[in-house]
CSV table of C-alpha atoms in Angstrom, one decimal:
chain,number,residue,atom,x,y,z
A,212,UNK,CA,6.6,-40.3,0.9
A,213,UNK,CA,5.8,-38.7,-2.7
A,214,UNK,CA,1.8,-37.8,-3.5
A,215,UNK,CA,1.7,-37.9,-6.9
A,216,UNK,CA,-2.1,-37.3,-6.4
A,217,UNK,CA,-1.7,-34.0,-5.0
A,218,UNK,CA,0.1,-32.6,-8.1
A,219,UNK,CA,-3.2,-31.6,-9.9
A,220,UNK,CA,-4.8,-30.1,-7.0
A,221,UNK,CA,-1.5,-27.8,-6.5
A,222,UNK,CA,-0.9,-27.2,-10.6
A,223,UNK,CA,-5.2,-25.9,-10.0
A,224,UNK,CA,-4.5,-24.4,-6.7
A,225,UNK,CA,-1.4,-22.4,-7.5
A,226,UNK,CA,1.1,-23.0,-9.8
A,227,UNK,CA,4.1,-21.2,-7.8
A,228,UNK,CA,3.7,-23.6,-4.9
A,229,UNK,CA,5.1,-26.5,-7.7
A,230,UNK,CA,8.6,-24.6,-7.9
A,231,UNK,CA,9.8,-25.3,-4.3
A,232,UNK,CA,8.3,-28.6,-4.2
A,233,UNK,CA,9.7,-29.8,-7.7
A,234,UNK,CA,12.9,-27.9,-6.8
A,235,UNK,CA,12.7,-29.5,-3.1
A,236,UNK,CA,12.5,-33.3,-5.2
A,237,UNK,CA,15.2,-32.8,-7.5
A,238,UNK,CA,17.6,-31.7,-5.0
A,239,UNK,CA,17.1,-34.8,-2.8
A,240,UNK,CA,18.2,-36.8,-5.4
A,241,UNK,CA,20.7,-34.8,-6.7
A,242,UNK,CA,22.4,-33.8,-3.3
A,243,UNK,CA,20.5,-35.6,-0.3
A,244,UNK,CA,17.9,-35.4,1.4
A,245,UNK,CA,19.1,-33.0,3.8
A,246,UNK,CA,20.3,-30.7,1.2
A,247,UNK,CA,17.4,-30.9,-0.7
A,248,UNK,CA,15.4,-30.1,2.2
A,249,UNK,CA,17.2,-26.9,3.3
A,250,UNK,CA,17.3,-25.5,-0.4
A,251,UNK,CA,13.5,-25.9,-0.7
A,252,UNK,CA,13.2,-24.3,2.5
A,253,UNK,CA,15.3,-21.7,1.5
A,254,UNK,CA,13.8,-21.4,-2.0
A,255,UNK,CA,10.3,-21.1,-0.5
A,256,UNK,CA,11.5,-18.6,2.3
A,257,UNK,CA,12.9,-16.0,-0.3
A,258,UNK,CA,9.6,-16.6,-2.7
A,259,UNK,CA,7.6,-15.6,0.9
A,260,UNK,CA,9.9,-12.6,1.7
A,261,UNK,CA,9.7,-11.2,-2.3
A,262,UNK,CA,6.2,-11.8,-1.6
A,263,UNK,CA,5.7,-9.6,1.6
A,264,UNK,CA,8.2,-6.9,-0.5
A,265,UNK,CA,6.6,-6.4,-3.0
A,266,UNK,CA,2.6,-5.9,-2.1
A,267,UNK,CA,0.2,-5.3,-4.3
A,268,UNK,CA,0.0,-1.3,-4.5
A,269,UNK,CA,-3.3,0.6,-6.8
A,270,UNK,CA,-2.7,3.8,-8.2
A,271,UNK,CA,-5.3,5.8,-8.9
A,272,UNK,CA,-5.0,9.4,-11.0
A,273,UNK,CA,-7.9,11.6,-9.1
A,274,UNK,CA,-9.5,14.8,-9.8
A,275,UNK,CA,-11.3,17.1,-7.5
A,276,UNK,CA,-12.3,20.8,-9.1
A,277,UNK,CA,-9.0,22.6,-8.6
A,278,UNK,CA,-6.5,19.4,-7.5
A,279,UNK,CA,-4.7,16.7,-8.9
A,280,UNK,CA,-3.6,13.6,-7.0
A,281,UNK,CA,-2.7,10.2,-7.1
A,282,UNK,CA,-4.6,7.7,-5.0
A,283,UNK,CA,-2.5,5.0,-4.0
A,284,UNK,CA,-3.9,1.5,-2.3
A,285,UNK,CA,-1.6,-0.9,-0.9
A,286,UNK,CA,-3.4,-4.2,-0.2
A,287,UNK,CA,-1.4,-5.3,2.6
A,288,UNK,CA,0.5,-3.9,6.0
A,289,UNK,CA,3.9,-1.9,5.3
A,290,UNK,CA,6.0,-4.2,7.0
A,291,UNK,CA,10.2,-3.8,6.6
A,292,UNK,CA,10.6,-5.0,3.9
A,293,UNK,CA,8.1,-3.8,1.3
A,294,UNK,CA,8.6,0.2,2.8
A,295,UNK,CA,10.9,1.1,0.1
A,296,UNK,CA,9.1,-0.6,-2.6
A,297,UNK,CA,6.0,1.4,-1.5
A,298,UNK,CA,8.0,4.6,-1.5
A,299,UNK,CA,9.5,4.4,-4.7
A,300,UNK,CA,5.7,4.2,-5.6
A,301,UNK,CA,4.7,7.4,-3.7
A,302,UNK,CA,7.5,9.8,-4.7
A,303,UNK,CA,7.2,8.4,-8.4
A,304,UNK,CA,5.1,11.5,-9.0
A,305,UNK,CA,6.3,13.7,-6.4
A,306,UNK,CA,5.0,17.5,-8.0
A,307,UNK,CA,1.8,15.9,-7.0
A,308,UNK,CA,0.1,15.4,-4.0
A,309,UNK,CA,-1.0,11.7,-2.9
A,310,UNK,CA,-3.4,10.3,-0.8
A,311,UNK,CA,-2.2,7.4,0.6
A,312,UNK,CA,-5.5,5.0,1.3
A,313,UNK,CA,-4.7,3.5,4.8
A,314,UNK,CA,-7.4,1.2,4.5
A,315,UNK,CA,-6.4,-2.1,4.2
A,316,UNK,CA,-3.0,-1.7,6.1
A,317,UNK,CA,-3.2,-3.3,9.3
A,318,UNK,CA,0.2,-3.7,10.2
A,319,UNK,CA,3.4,-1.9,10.2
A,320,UNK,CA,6.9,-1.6,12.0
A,321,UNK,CA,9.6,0.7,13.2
A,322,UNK,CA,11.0,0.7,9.3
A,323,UNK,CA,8.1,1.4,7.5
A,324,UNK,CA,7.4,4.3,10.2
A,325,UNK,CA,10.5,5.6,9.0
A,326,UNK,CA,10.3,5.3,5.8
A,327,UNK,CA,6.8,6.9,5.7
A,328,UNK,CA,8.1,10.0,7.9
A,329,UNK,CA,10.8,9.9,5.0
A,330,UNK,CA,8.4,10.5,2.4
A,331,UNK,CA,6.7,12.8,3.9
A,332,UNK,CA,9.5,15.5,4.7
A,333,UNK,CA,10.4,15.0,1.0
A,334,UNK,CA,6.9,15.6,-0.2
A,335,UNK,CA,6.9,19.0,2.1
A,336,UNK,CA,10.2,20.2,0.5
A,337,UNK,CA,8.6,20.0,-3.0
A,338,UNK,CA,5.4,21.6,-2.2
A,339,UNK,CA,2.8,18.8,-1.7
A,340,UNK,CA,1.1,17.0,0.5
A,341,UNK,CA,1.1,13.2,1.4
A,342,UNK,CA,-2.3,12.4,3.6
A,343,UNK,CA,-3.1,9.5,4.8
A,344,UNK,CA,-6.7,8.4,4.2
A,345,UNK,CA,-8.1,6.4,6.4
A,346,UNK,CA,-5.6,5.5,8.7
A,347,UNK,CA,-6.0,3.0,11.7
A,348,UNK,CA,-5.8,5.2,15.0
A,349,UNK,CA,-2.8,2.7,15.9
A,350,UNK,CA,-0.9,3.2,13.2
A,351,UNK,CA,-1.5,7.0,12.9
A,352,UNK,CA,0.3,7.0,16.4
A,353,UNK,CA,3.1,5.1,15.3
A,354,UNK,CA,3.5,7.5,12.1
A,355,UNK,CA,3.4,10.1,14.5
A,356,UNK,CA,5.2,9.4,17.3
A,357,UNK,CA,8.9,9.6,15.1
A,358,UNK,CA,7.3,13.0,13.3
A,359,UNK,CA,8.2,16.2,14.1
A,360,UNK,CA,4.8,17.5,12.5
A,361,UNK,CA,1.4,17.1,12.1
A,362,UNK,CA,0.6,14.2,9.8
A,363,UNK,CA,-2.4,15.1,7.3
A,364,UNK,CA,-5.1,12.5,8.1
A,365,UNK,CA,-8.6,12.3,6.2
A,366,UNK,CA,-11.0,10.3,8.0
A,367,UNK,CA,-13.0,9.6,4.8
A,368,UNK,CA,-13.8,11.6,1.0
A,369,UNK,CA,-15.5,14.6,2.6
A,370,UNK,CA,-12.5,15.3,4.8
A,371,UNK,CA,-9.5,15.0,2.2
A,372,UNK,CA,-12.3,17.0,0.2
A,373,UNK,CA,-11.4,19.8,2.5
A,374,UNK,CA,-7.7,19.1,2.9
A,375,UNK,CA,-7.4,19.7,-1.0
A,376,UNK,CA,-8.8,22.6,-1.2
A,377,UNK,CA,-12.6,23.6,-1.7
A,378,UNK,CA,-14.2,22.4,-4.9
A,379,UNK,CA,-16.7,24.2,-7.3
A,380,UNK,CA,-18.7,21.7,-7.5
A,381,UNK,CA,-19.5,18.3,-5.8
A,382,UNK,CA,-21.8,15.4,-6.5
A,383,UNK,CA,-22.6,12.7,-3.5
A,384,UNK,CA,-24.9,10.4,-4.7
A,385,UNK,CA,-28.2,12.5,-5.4
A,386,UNK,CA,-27.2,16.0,-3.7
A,387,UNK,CA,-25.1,18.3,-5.3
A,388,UNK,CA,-23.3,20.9,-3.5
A,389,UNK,CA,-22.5,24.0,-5.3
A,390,UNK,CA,-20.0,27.2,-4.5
A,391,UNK,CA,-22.0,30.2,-5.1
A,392,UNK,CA,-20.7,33.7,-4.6
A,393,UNK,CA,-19.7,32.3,-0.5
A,394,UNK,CA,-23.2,31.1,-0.2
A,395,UNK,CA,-23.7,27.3,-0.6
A,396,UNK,CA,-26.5,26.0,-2.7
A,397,UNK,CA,-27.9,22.5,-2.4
A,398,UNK,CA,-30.3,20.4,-4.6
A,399,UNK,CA,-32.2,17.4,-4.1
């Protein structure tokens, strides 16, 4: 019933996944097997919910010419229970604007729609922008469907670029694009 054998593997594998099982052990023999069975279920139920509420999220401090902003990357979809965690992220800095990088978020619910349409009315009342960078068409739909307003979407650097506000000076790999007097210069 017990593989002691596959205790190594799990310490190399990942460490957390010993808590519910050594938690899971010692409650069958503490309280029965049943018992012990439901309170490692339930112990490795909340660890997966904490989990899904708390995703990774990469913030970024960004420059272009005239503009400020804070690039934030969540890693995961915005699911119920990690919208308020990511919101407390994006209106951390709210006399900024942020550029929310859509990229890796695949999934997202009624909730986190809300939440995000949330944020964004209270980035409008204090003068900046929220944009989505990125976004999957899906999603965008969802976000807007519960809006009242146009989202700001950038479909890639050279779009939110232009959302910003017009720089002086940009480098893309080898070019470089330079504002002069209205007329735009460009070297190789």
């Amino acid at each position: 019933m017990i593989e002691i054998d596959m205790i190594i593997p799990i310490w190399k594998c990942n460490k957390r996944d010993l808590i519910p099982a050594f938690i899971t052990f010692l409650s069958c023999l503490f309280v029965g097997v049943e018992m012990g069975i439901l309170i490692g279920t339930i112990l490795d139920l909340a660890i997966l919910i904490y989990l899904n509420a708390r995703p990774t999220i990469n913030i970024e401090h960004r420059n272009i010419s005239t503009t400020d902003y804070f690039l934030v990357r969540p890693t995961a979809g915005i699911l119920f229970p990690a919208v308020d965690y990511l919101r407390m992220y994006l209106t951390k800095n709210s006399g900024m604007n942020v550029v929310l990088d859509c990229e890796h978020i695949d999934k997202i619910d009624f909730t986190a729609v809300q939440g995000l349409n949330m944020t964004i009315n209270d980035f409008r009342k204090n003068n900046c922008q929220l944009i989505m960078l990125r976004p999957n068409p899906d999603i965008l739909s969802s976000i807007q469907s519960l809006s009242d307003k146009q989202i700001l979407t950038a479909r890639n650097e050279i779009d939110l670029i232009a959302i910003l506000g017009k720089p002086k000076r940009v480098t893309l790999n080898d070019m470089v694009i330079s504002d002069t007097n209205g007329r735009a210069s460009t070297w190789l």
